[in-house]
Coordinates of C-alpha atoms and ligand atoms in Angstrom, one line a residue:
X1 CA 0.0 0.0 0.0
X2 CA 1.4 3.1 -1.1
X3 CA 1.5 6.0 1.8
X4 CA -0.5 8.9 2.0
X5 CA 2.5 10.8 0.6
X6 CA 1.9 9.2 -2.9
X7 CA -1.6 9.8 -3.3
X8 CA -2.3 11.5 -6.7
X9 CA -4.4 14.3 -6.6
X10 CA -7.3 15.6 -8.8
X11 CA -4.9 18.9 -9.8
X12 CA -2.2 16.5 -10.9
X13 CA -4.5 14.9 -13.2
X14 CA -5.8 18.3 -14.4
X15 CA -2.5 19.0 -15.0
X16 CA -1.9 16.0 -17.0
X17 CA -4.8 16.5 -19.5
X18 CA -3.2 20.2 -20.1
X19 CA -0.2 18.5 -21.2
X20 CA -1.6 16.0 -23.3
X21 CA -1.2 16.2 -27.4
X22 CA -4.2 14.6 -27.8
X23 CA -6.5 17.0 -25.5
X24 CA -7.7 19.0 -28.5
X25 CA -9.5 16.2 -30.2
X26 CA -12.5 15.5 -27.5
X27 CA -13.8 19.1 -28.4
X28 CA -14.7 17.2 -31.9
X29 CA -17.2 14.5 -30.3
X30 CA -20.6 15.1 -29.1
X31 CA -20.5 14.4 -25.2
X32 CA -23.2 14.6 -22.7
X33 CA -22.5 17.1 -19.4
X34 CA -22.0 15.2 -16.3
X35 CA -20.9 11.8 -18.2
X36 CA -17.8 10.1 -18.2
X37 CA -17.7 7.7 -21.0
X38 CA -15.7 4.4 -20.7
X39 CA -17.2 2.3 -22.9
X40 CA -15.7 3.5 -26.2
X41 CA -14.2 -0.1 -26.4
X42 CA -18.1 -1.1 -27.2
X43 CA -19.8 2.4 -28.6
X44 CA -17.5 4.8 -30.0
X45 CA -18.9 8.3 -28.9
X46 CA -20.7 10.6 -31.4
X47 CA -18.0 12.1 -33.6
X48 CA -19.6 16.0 -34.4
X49 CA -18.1 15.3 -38.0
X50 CA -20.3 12.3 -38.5
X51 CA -23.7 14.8 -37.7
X52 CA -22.7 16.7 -40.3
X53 CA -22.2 14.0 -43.0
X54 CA -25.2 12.0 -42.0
X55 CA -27.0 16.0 -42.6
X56 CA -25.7 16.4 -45.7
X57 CA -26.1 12.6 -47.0
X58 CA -30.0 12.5 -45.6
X59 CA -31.0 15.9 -47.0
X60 CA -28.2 16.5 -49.9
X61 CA -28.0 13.3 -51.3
X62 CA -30.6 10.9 -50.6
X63 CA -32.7 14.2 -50.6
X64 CA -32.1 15.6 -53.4
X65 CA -30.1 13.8 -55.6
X66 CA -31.9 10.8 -55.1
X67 CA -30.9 8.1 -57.2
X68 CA -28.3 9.6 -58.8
X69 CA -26.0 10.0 -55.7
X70 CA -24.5 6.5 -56.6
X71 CA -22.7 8.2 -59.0
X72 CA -22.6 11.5 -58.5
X73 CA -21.7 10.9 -54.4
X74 CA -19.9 7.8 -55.3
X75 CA -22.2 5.9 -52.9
X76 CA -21.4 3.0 -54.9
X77 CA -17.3 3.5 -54.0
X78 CA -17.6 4.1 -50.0
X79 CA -16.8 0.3 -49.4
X80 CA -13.0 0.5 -51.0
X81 CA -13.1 4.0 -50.1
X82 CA -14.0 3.8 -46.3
X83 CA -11.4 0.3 -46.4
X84 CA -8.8 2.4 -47.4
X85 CA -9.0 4.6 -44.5
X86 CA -9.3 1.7 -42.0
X87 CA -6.4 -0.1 -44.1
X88 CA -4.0 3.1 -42.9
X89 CA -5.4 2.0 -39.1
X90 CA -4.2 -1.7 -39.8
X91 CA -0.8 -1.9 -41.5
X92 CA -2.8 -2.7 -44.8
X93 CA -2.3 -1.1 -48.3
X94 CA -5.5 0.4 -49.3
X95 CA -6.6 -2.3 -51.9
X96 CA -6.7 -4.9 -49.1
X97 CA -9.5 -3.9 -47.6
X98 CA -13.4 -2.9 -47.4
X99 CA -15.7 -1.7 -45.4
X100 CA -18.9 -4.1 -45.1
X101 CA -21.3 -6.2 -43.5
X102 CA -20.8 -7.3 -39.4
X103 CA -18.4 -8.4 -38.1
X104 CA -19.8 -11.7 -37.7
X105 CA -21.2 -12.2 -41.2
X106 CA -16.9 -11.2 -42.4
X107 CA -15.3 -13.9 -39.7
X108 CA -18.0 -16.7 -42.1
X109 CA -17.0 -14.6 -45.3
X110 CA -13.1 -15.4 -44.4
X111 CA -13.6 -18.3 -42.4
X112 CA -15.2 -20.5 -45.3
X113 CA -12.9 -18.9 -47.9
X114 CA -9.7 -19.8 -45.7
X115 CA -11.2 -23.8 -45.5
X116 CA -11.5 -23.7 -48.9
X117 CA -7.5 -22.3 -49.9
X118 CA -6.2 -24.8 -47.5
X119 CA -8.8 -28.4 -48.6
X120 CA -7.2 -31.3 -47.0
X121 CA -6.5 -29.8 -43.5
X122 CA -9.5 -29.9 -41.7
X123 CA -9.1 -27.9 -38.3
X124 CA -10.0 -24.5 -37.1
X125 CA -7.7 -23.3 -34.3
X126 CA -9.2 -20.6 -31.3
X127 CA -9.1 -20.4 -27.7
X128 CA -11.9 -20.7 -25.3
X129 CA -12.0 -17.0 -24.3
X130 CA -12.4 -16.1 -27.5
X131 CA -15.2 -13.5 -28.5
X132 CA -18.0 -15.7 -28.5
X133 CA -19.6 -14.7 -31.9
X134 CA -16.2 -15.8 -33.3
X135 CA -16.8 -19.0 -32.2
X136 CA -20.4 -19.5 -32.9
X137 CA -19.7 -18.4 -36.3
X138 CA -17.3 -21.1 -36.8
X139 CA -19.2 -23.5 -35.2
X140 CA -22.2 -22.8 -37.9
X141 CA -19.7 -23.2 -40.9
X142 CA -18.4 -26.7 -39.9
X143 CA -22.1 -27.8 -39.7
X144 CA -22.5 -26.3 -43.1
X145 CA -19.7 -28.0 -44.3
X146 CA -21.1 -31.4 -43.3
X147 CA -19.1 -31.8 -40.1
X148 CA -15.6 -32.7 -41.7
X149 CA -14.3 -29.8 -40.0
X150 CA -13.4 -29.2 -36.0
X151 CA -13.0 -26.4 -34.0
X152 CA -10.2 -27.1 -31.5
X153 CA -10.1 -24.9 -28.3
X154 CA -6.7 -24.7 -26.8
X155 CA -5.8 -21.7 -24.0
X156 CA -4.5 -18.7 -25.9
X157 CA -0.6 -19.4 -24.5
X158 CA -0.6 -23.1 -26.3
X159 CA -1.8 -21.9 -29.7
X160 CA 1.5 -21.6 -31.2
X161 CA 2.3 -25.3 -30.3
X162 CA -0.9 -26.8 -31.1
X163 CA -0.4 -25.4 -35.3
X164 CA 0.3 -28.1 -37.3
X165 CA -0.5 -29.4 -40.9
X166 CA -4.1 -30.1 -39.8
X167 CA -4.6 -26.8 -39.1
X168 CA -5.9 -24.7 -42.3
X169 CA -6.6 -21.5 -39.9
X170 CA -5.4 -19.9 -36.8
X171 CA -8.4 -17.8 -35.8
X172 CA -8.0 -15.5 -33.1
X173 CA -8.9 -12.1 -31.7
X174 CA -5.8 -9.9 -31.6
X175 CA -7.3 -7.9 -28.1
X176 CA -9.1 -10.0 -25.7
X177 CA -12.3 -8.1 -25.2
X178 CA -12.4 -9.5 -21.2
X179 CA -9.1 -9.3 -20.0
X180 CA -7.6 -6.7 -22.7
X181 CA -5.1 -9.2 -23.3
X182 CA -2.6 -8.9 -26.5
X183 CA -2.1 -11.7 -28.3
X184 CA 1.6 -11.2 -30.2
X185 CA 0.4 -10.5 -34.2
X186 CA 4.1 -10.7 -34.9
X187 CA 5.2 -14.4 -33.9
X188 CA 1.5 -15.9 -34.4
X189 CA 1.1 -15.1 -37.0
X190 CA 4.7 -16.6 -38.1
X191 CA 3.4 -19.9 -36.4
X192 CA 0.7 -20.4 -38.4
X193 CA 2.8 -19.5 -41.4
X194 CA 5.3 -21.6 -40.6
X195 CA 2.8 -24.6 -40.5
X196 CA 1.5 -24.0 -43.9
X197 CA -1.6 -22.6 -42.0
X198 CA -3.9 -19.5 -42.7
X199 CA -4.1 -16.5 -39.9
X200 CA -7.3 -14.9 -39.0
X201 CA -7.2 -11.8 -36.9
X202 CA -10.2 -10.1 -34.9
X203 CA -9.3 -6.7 -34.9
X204 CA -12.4 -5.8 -32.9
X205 CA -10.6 -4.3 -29.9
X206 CA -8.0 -3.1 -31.8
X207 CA -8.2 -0.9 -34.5
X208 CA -7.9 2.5 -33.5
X209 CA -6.8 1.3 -30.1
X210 CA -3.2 0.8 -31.0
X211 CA -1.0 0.3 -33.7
X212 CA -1.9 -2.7 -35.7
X213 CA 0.6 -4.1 -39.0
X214 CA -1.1 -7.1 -40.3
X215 CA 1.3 -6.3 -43.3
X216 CA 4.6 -6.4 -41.0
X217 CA 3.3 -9.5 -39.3
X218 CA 2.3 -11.4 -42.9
X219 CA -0.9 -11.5 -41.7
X220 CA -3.0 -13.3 -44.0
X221 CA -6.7 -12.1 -43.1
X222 CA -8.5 -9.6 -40.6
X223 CA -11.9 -8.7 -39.9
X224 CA -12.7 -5.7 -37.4
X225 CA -15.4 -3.8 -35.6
X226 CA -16.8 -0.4 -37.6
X227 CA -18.7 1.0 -33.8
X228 CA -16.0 0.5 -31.6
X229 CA -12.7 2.7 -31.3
X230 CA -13.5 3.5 -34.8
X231 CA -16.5 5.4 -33.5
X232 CA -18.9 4.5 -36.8
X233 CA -22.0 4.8 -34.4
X234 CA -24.0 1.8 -33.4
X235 CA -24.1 -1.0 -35.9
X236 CA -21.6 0.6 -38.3
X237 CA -20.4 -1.8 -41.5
X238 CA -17.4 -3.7 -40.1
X239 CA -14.0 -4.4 -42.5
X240 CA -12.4 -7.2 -44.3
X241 CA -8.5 -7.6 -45.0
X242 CA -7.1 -10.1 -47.1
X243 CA -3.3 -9.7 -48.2
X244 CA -3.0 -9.3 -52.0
X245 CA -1.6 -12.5 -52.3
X246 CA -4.8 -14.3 -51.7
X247 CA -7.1 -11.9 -53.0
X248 CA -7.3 -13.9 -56.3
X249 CA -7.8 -17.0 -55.1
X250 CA -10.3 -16.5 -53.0
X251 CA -13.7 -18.0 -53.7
X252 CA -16.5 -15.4 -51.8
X253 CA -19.1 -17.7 -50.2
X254 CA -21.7 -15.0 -50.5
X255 CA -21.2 -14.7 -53.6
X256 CA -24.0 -11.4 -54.3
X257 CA -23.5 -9.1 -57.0
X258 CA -22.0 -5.9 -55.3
X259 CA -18.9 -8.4 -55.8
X260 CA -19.4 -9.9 -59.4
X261 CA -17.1 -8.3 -61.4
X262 CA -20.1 -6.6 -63.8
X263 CA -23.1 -5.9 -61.6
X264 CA -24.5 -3.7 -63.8
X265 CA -24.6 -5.6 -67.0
X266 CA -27.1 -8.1 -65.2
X267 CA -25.5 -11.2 -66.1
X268 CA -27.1 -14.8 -65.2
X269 CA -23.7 -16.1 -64.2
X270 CA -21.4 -15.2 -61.0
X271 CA -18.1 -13.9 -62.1
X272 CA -16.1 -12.9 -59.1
X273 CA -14.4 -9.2 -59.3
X274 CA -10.7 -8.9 -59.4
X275 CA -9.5 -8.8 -55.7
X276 CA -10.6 -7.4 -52.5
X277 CA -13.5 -6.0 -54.1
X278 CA -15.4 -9.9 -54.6
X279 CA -15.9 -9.8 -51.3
X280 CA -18.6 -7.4 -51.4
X281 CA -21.9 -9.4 -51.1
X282 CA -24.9 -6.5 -51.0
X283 CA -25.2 -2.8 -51.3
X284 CA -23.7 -0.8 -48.7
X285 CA -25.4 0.6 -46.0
X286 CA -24.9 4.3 -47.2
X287 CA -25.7 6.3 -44.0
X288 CA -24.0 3.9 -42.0
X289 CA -21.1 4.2 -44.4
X290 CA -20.7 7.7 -44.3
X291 CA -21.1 8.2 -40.9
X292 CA -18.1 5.7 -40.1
X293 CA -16.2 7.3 -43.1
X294 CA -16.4 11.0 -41.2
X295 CA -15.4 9.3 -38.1
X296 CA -12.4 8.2 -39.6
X297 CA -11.5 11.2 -40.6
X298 CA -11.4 12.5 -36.8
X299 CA -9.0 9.1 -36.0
X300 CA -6.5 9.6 -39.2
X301 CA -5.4 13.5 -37.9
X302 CA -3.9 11.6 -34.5
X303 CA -1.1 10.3 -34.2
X304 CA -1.5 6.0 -33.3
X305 CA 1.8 5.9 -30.9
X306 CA 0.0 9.1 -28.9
X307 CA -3.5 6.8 -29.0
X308 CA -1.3 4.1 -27.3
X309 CA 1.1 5.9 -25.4
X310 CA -2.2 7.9 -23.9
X311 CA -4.2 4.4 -23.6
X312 CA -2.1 3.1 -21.4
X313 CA -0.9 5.7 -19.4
X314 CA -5.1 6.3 -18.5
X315 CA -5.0 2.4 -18.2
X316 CA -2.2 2.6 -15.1
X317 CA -3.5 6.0 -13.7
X318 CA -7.3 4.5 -13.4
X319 CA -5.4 1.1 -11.8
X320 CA -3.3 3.0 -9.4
X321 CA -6.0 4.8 -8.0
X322 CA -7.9 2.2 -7.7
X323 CA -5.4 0.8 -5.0
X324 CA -4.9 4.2 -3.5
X325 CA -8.4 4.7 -3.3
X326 CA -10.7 1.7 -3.4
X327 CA -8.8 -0.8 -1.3
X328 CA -10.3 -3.1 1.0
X329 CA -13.5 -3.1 -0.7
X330 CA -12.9 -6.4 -2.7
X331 CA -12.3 -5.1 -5.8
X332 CA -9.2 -7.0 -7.8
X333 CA -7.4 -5.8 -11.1
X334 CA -8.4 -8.2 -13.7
X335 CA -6.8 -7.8 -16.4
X336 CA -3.6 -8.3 -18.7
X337 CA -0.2 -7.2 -17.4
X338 CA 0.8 -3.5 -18.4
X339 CA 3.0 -4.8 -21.5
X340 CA 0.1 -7.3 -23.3
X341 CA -3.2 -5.0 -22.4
X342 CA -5.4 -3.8 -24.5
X343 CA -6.7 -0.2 -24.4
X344 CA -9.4 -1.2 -21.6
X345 CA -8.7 -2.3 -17.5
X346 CA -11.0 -5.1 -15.8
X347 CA -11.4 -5.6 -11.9
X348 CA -13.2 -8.4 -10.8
X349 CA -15.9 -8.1 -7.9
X350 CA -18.7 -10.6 -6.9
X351 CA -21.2 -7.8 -7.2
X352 CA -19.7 -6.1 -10.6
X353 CA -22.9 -6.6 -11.9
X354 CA -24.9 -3.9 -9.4
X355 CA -22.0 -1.8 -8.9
X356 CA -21.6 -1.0 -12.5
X357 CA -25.3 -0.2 -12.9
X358 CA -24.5 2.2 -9.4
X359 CA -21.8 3.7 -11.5
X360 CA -23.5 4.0 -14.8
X361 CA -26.1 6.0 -12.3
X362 CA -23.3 8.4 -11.2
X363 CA -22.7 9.1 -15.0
X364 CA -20.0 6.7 -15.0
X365 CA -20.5 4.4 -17.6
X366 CA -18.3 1.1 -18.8
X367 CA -19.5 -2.2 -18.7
X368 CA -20.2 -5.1 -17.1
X369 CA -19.0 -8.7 -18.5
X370 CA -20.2 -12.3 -17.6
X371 CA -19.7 -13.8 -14.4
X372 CA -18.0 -10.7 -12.4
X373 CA -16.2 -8.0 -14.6
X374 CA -16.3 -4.4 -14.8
X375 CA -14.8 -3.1 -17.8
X376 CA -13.8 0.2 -18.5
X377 CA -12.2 1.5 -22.0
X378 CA -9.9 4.0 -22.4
X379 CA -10.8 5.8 -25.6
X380 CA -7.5 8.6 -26.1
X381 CA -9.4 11.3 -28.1
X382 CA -11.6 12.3 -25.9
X383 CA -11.5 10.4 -22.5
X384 CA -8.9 12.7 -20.2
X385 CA -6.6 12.1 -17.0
X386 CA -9.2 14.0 -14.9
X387 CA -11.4 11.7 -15.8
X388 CA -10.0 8.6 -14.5
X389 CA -9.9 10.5 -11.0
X390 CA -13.9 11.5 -11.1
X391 CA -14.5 7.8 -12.4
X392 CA -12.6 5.8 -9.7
X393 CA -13.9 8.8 -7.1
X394 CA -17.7 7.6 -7.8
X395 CA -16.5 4.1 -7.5
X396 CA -14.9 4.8 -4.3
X397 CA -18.5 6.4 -3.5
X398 CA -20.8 3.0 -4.6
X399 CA -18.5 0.8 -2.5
X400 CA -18.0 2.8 0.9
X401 CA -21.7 3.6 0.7
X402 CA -22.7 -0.1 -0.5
X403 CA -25.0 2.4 -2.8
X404 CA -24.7 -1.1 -5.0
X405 CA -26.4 -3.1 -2.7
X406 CA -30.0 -2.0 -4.2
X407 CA -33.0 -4.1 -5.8
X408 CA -33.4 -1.6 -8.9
X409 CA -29.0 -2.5 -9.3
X410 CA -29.5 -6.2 -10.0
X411 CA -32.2 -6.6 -12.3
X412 CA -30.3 -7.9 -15.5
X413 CA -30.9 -5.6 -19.1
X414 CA -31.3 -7.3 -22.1
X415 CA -27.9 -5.6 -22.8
X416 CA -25.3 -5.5 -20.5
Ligands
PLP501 C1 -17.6 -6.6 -30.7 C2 -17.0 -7.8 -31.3 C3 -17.6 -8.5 -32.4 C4 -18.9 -7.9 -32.9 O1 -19.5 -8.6 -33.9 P1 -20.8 -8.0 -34.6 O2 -21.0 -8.9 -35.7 O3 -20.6 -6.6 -34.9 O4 -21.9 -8.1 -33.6 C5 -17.0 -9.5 -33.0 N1 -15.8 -10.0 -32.5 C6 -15.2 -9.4 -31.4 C7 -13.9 -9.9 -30.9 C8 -15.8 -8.3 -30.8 O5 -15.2 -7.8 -29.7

């Protein structure tokens, strides 16, 4: 226990944020008074760049240019367009990527398409504590498939040794989305090379969280989250990467006509489009599209290393005090050690349940995740050191005064 000496004051945290390169980019999101917001990690906050381009691509295009906004707006382009933004977020060249569907429906699009390169091996490698949609998804295609396939489960620090030639894909998510742990892109992703098998990044927790290069690793595919740290707004269209080197081998399972190589001349026949672009499957979800794409925008001005460097730095203030302030309440860090976390802290409490809800009714809001996490994210452009003293402050407040321990904490919402 540290001494009273040590104790880090509000001021010093004031202090901090004056300091801080980043500080002039939370004056471009839309943020309620009186909340602090520590869920970025799950819903990006509101950037005021994406009000205006939703405005002007309501009233302007779908408006009044109507129909003709696919060309004249280049709706039809904001897939590869939006995908090259991301791809500058990812270590990607801007051809290797697009902006589409979920996240979920991409990890089948890639999933079935890796399978298929690497006929003949028949297992998908994950770990247990992986996201459980990424699971579930693979789960669905080996059914598909006629049950040739598995799904083998082995804990996240075995995965390199458990590659081998029956492998045809590693599939993992780079950022654990409980404990913020960092899986090593670098020498994974060499693993699975090195064993003739095919590597699948989530980049769900990770893009626009820190620096990501799928390239520099070899990476062979990606899929990420568009509402996250990319702050697209709630259900944005999710991304795709697949290195070049694949991109023409790859047969599309959803094989729709936004990626047939001619939609417009209406041809009975599927004819896949040259590269990334086949793995289109619908028409783009325009106002989604172009709110994520103005978002973006926001996210390329900063610098990633400052995102990091300031991620982490929140990530260790919000822990220390924590111990300075909330101990002996039963509250344990749970979370990845400094050098593998994520952009987001856990502690672990047999009420987390009621005490976020306590928070979330102080205006501090992160999350709560199955059996007994609270989880807070640390969002760099526009969460500040100040904040991490008023957050840990009203937790200090919901534990000394058990304001928790109430009926209307610890009914269960639909979404948690
Ligand atoms: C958030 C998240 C998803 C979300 O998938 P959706 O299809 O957008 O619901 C997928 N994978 C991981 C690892 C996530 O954290």
């Amino acid at each position: 226990m540290k001494n009273e000496m040590t104790k880090i004051t509000r001021a010093e945290c004031e202090a901090r944020d004056r300091a801080d390169p980043l500080a002039k980019f939370r004056d471009q999101f839309v943020l309620p008074d009186g909340v602090i917001y520590l869920d970025g990690n799950s819903l990006g906050a509101l950037p005021k760049a994406a009000v205006l381009r939703m405005r002007e691509a309501v009233e302007q295009q779908w408006g009044r240019d109507l129909i003709k906004s696919w060309n004249l707006h280049d709706w039809i382009g904001l897939p590869r367009r939006v995908g090259a933004k991301i791809a500058r977020l990812i270590g990607a060249k801007p051809d290797e990527v697009v902006a589409a569907d979920s996240t979920s429906v991409n990890l089948f699009k890639l999933l079935a398409a890796a399978v298929r390169l690497r006929a003949g091996r028949d297992v998908i490698l994950s770990e247990p504590g992986n996201f459980p949609t990424d699971l579930y998804v693979a789960q669905g295609l080996i059914d598909l498939l006629g049950g040739r396939h598995r799904l083998e489960l082995v804990p996240g620090e075995e995965i390199e040794a458990a590659i081998d030639e029956r492998v045809a894909v590693v599939s993992l998510t780079h950022v654990n989305y409980k404990s913020g742990r960092v899986h090593d892109l670098n020498r994974v992703s060499a693993a699975a090379r090195a064993k003739g098998a095919l590597m699948l990044w989530d980049l769900a927790h990770s893009a626009g969280a820190l620096p990501v290069d799928l390239n520099g690793a070899g990476a062979d595919l990606a899929v990420g989250c568009g509402y996250k740290y990319l702050n697209g707004g709630p259900g944005a269209p999710a991304f795709l990467f697949i290195a070049e080197r694949h991109q023409d081998t790859i047969s599309p399972p959803l094989s729709g006509w936004m990626g047939h190589a001619h939609p417009f001349t209406f041809d009975i026949g599927y004819e896949p489009a040259a590269g990334i672009a086949r793995n289109l499957c619908g028409t783009p979800p325009v106002l989604s599209m172009a709110a994520l794409d103005a978002a973006l925008d926001v996210m390329l001005e900063a610098d990633m290393n400052e995102i990091r460097k300031k991620s982490l730095a929140l990530g260790d203030l919000f822990l220390t005090l924590v111990e300075q302030r909330c101990a002996g309440h039963g509250c344990r860090p749970g979370s990845a050690a400094r050098h593998e976390r994520g952009s987001q802290v856990g502690l672990v409490h047999e009420h987390a349940y009621p005490i976020m809800q306590a928070l979330i009714a102080r205006g501090v809001i992160g999350d709560f995740r199955a059996p007994d996490v609270l989880r807070f994210g640390f969002a760099p452009l526009y969460n500040r050191y100040a904040d991490m003293w008023d957050a840990v402050d009203a937790l200090r407040q919901v534990m000394e005064s058990h304001a928790w321990d109430a009926p209307r904490f610890k009914t269960r919402a639909a979404v948690t």
